Short mmCIF file of C-alpha atoms in Angstrom, two decimals:
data_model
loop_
_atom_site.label_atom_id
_atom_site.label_comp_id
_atom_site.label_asym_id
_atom_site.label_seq_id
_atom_site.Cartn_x
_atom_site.Cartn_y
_atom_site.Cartn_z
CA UNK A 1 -58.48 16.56 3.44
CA UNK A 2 -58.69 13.97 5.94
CA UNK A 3 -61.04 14.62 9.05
CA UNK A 4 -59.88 16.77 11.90
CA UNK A 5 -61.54 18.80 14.91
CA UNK A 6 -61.18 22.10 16.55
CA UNK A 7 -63.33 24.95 18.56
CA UNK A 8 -65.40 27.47 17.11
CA UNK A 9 -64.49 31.18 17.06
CA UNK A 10 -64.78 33.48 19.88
CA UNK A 11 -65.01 36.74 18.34
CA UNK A 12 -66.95 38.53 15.79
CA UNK A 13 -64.90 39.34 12.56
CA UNK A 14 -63.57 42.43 11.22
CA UNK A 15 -64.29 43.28 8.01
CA UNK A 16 -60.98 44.91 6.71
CA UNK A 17 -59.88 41.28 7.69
CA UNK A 18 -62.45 39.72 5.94
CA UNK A 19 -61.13 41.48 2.37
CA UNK A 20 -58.23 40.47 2.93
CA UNK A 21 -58.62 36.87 3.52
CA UNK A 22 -60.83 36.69 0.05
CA UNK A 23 -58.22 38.55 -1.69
CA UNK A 24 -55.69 35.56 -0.67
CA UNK A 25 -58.02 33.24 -1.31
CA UNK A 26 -59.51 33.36 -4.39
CA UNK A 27 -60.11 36.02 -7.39
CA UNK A 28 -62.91 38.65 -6.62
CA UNK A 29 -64.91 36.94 -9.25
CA UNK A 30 -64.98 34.04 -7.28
CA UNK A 31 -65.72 35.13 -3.32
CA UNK A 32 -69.44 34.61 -3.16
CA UNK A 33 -69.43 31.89 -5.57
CA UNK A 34 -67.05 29.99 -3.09
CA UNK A 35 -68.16 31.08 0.40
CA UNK A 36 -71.60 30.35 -0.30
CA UNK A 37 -70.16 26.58 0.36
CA UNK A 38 -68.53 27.20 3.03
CA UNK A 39 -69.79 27.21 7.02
CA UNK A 40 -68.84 30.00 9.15
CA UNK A 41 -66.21 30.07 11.70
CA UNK A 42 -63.85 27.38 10.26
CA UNK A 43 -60.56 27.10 12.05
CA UNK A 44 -58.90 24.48 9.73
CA UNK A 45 -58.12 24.68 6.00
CA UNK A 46 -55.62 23.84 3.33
CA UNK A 47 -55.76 25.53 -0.59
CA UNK A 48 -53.45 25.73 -3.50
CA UNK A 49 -54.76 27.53 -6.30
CA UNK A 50 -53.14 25.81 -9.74
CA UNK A 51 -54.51 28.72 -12.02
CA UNK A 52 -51.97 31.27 -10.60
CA UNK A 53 -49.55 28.80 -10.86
CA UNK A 54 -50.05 28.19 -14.66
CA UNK A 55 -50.35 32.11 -14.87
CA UNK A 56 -47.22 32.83 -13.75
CA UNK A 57 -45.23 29.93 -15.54
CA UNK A 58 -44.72 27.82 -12.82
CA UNK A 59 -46.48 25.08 -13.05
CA UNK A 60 -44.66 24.28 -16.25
CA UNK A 61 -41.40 24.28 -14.01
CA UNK A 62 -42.96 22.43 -11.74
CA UNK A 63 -44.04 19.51 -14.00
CA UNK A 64 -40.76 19.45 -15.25
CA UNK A 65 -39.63 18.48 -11.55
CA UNK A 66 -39.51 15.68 -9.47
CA UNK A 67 -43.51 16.53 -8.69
CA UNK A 68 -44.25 15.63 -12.37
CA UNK A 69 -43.95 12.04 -11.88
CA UNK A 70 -46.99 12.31 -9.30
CA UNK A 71 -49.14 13.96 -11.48
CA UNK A 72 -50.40 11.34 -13.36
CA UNK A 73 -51.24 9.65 -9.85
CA UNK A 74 -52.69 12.90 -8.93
CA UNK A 75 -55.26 12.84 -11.82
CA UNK A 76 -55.96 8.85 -11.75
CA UNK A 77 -57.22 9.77 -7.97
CA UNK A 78 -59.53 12.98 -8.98
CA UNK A 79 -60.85 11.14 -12.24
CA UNK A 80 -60.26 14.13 -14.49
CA UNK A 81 -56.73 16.18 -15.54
CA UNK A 82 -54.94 18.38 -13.46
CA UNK A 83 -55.65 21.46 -16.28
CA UNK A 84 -59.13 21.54 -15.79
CA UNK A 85 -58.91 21.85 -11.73
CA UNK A 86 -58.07 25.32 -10.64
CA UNK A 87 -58.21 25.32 -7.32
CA UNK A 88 -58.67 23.02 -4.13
CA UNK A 89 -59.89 24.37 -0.82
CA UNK A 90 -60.83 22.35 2.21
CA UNK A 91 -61.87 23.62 5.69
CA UNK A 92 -62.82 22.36 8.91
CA UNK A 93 -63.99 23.04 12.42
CA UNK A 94 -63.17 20.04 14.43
CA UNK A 95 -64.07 18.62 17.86
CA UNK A 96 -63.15 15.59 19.72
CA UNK A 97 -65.50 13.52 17.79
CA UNK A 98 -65.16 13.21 14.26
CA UNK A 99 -68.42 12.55 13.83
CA UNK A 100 -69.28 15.82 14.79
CA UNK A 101 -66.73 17.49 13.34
CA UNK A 102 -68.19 20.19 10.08
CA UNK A 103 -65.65 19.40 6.81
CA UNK A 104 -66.43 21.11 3.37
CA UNK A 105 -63.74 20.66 0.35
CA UNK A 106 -64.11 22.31 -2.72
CA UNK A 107 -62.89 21.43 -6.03
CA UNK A 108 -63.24 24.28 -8.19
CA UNK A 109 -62.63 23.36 -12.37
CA UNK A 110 -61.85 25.43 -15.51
CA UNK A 111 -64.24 23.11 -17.46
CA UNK A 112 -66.73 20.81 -16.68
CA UNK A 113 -66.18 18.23 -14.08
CA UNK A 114 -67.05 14.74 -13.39
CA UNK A 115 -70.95 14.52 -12.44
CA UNK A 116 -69.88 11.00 -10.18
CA UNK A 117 -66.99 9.83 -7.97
CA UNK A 118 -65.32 6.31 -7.94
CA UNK A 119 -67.20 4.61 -5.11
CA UNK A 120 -70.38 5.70 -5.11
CA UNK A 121 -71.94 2.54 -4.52
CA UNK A 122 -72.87 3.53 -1.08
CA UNK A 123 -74.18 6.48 -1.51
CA UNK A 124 -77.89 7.10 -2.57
CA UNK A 125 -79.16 9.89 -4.05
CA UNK A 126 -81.66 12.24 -1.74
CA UNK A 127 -83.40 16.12 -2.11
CA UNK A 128 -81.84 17.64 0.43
CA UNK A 129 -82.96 21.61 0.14
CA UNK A 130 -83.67 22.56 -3.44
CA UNK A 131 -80.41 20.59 -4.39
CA UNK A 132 -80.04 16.69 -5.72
CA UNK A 133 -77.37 15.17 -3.19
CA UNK A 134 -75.55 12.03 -2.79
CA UNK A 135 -75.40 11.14 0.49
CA UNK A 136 -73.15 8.45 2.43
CA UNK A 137 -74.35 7.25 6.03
CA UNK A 138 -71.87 5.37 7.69
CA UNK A 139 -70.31 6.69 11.31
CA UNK A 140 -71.46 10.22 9.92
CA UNK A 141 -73.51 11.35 7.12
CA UNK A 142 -71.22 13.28 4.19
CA UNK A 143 -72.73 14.49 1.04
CA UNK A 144 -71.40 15.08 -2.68
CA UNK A 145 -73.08 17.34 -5.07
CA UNK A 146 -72.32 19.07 -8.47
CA UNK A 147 -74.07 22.73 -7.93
CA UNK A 148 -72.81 23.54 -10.97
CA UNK A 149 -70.35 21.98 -13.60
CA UNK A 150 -67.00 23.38 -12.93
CA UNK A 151 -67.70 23.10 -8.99
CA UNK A 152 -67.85 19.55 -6.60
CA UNK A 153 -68.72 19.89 -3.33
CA UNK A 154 -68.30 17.30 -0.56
CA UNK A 155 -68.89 17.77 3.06
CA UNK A 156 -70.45 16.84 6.21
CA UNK A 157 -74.00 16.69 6.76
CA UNK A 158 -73.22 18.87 9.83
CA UNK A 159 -71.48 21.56 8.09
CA UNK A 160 -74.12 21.57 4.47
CA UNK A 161 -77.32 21.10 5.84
CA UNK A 162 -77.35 24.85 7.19
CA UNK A 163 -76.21 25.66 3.45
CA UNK A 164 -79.19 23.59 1.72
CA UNK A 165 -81.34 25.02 3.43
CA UNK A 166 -80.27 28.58 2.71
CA UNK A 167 -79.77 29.34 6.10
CA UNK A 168 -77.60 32.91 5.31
CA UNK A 169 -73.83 32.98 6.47
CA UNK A 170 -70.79 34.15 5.80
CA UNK A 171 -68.62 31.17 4.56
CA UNK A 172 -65.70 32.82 6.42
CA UNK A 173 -63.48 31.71 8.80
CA UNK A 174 -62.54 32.53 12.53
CA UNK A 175 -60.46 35.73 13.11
CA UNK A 176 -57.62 34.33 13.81
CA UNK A 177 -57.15 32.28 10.36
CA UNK A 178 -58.44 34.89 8.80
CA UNK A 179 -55.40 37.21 10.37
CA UNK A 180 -52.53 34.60 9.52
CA UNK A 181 -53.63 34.99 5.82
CA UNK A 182 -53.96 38.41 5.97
CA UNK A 183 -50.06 39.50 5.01
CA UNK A 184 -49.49 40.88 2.30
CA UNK A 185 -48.02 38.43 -0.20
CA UNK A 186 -49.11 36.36 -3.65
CA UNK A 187 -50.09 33.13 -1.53
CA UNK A 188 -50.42 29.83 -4.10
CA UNK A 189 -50.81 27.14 -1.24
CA UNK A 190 -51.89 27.84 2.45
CA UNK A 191 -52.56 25.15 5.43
CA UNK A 192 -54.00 26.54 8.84
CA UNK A 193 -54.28 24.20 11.58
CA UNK A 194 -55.81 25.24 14.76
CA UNK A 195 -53.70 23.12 17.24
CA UNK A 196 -55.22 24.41 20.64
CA UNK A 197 -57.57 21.56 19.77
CA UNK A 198 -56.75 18.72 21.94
CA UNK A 199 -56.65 16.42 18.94
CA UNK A 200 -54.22 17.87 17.27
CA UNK A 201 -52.23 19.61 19.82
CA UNK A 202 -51.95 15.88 21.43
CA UNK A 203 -51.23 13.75 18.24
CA UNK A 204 -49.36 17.22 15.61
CA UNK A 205 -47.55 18.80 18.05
CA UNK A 206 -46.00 16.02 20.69
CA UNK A 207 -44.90 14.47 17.23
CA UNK A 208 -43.14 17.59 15.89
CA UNK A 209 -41.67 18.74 19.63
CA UNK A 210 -41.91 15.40 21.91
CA UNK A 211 -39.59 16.74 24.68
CA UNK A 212 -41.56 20.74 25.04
CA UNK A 213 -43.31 21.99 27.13
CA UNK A 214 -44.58 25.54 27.17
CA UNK A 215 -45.78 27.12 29.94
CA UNK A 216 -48.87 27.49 30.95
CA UNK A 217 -51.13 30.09 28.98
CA UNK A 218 -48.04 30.77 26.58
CA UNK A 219 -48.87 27.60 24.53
CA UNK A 220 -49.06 27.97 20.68
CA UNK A 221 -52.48 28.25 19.23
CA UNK A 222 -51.93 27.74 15.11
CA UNK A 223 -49.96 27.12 13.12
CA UNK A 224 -49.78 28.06 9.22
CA UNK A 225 -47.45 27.37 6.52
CA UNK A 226 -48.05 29.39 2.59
CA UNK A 227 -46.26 28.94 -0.03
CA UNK A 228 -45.61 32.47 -1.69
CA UNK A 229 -44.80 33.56 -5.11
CA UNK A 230 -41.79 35.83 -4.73
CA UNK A 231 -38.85 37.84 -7.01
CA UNK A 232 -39.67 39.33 -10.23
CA UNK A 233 -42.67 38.79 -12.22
CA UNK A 234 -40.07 37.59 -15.08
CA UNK A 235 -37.91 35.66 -12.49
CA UNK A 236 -40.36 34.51 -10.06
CA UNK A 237 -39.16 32.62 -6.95
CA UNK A 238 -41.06 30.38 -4.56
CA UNK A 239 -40.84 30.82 -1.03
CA UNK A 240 -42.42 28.94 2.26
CA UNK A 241 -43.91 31.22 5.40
CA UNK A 242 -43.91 28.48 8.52
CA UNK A 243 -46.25 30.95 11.06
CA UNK A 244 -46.48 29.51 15.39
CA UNK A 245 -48.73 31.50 16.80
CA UNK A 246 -48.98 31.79 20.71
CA UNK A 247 -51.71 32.07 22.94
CA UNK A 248 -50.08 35.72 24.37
CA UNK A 249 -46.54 37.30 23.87
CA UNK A 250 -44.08 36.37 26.02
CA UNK A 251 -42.21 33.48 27.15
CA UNK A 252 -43.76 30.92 24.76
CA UNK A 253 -42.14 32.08 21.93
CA UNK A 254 -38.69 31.65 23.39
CA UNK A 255 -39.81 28.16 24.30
CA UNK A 256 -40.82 27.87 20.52
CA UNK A 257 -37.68 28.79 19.33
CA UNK A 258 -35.22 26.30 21.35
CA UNK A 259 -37.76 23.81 20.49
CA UNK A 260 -37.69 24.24 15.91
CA UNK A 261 -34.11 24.09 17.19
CA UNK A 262 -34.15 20.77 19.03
CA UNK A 263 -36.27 19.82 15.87
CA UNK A 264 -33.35 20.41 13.36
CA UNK A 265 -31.04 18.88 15.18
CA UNK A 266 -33.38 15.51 15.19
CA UNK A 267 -33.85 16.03 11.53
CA UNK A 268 -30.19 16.66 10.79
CA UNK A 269 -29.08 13.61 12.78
CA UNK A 270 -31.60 10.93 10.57
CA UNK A 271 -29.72 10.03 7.29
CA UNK A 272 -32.70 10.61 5.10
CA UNK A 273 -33.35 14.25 6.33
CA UNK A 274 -29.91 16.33 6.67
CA UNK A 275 -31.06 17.60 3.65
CA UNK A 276 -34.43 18.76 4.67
CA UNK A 277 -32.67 20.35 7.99
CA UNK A 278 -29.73 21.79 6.16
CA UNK A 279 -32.49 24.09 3.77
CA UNK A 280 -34.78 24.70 7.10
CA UNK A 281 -31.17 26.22 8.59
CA UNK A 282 -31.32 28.68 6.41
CA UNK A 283 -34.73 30.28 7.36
CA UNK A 284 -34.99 33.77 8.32
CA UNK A 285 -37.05 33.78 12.00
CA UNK A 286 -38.61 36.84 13.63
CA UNK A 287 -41.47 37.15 16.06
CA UNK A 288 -44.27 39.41 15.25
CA UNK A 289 -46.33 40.12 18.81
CA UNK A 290 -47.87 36.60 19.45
CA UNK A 291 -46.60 34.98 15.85
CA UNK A 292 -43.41 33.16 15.64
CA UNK A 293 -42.38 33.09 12.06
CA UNK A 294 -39.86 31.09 9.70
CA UNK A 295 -39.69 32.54 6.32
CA UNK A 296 -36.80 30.38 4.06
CA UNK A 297 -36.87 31.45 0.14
CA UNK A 298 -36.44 28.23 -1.86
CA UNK A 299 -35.08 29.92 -5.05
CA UNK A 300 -36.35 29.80 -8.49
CA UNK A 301 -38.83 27.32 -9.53
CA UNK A 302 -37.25 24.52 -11.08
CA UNK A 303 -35.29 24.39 -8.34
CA UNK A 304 -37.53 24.71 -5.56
CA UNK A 305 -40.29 22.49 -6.86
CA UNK A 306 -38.34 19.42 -5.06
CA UNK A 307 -39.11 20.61 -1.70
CA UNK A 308 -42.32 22.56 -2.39
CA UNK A 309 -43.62 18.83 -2.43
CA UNK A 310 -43.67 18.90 1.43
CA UNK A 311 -46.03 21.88 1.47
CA UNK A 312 -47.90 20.66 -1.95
CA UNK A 313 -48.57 16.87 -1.57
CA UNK A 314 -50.15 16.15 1.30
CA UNK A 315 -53.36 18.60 -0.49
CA UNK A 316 -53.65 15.62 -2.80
CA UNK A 317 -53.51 12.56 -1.16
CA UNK A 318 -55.02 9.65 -1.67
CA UNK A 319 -58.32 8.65 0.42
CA UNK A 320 -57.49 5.42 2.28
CA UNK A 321 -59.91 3.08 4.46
CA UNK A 322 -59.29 3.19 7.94
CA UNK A 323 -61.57 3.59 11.08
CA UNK A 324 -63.28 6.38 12.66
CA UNK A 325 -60.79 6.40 15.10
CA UNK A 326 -57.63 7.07 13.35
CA UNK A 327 -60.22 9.17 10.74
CA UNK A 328 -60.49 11.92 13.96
CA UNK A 329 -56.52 11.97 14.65
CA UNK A 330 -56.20 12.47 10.83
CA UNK A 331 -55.36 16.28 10.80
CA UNK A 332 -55.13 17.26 7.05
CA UNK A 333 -58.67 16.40 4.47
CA UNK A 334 -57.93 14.36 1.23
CA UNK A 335 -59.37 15.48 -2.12
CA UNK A 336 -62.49 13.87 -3.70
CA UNK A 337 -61.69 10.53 -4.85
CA UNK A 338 -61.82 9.80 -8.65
CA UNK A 339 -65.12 9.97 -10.81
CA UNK A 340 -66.42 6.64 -12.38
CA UNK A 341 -69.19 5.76 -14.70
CA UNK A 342 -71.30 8.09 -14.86
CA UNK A 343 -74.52 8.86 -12.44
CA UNK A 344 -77.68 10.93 -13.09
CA UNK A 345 -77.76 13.67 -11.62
#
């Protein structure tokens, strides 16, 4: 992921919601092993977990697709193959400041991963708890650690430090991320964003709906796309959940609507996207209390993979230099970059 910002949760969380959220998340093997890295009351996050994809036959499908030709790219960047990672899961909790914004990202392997990561020559190795970190102080202090060898870690100072020093938590996130995740459904790829931060409701949403405006108290809140396995375990079909959720019921889901609307008919009037806004057309919509949802079923998985690259992409992409600035308007975090020579641990 790249760096983004957003407030902390307001209420306490309910456990039946809890179980659920793991259950999308990651295997029950895997929940304290995971949220033991994670800080409590994230509001931002992005997964895709590759092992269900290889389970179900998919990921042969989609190498087969246009995707495949970014794979190789893909695994240049992480510094190991795409067959030993199993899943990728990055959360945030942002504020205006990126440099006080907590960011962990996971990178959890099949096999043993890469002990080092290209670039480390600015980071220098430091105890921090009873763990061996490398730590990077630039505008912020981030750290990278190996905990153990099918697991990297990287994250902010702000959001580890707690961790290292075995303060005890949760690793879970607000309620309200917790409840968009909470349907039942076989989720391979989810991406929350909590866009009543003014960082991203400023630079996200006046990009997606430049000419709305919602009314006062109605605005939305988050808003969550997953990528769902669908069909027939023998004939399994991919399928893409768009969630808006609003700040109440009422009005601002009307306003929501006209405005996805206004949105197609902008992408369906640029050359390069009538495609794109011919297949969003053909989403089913429905509003559930607050939540304003899209739901389009991209078919089988061959076919789909083309356009699951707009959900699946954007998980792996590259880390580039550029300021703190344009780091805090950033709204997505990018994977660990690729593992060179390497370092003692």
């Amino acid at each position: 992921m790249q760096h983004l910002a957003a407030p902390s949760c307001r209420f306490p969380i309910p456990l039946l919601l809890a179980s659920a959220l793991v259950t999308a998340l990651v295997p029950a093997q895997d929940d304290a092993r995971l949220r033991s890295w994670l800080p409590d009351g994230y509001s931002n996050m992005a997964s895709v977990d590759l092992e269900l994809l290889r389970d179900r036959g998919i990921w042969e499908e989609l190498q087969l697709s246009v995707l495949g030709a970014t794979f190789g790219g893909m695994e240049k960047e992480l510094g190991f193959p795409l067959a030993a990672l199993d899943k990728v899961l990055m959360v945030a909790s942002l504020t205006e400041s990126s440099a006080k914004a907590q960011e962990v990202r996971l990178l959890v392997g099949n096999r043993e991963l890469p002990a080092a990561t290209r670039n480390m020559g600015s980071y220098q190795q430091e105890q921090v708890g009873k763990h061996e970190v490398w730590v990077r102080d630039s505008y912020r202090r981030e750290y990278f650690l190996l905990p153990e060898p099918t697991l990297q870690v990287f994250g902010t100072a702000l959001a580890l430090d707690p961790i290292l020093g075995g303060q005890a938590h949760g690793g879970l996130p607000c309620p309200d991320v917790m409840s968009l995740l909470s349907r039942p459904s076989t989720t391979f790829a989810c991406f929350v964003l909590d866009v009543s931060a003014p960082v991203l409701r400023t630079r996200m949403m006046r990009a997606m709906f430049p000419d709305t405006t919602w009314p006062e108290g109605h605005e939305p809140t988050f808003f969550c796309v997953r990528g769902l396995i669908t069909g027939d375990a023998d004939d399994p079909h991919l399928t893409v959940e768009a969630t808006m959720r609003h700040a109440k019921e009422g009005e601002g889901l009307q306003v929501t609507a006209k405005a996805i609307d206004a949105l197609l008919e902008r992408l369906a009037a640029e050359p390069t996207q009538r495609t794109l806004a011919s297949l969003l057309k053909k989403a089913e919509r429905q509003q559930l209390r607050s939540d304003y949802v899209l739901t389009l079923d991209l078919g089988r998985a061959r076919a789909a993979a083309g356009n699951l690259a707009l959900l699946v992409l954007p998980l792996f992409a590259p880390v580039r230099a550029e300021p703190a600035a344009a780091r805090a308007a950033a709204p997505v975090p990018a994977p660990a970059p690729a593992p060179a020579e390497p370092l003692p641990r």
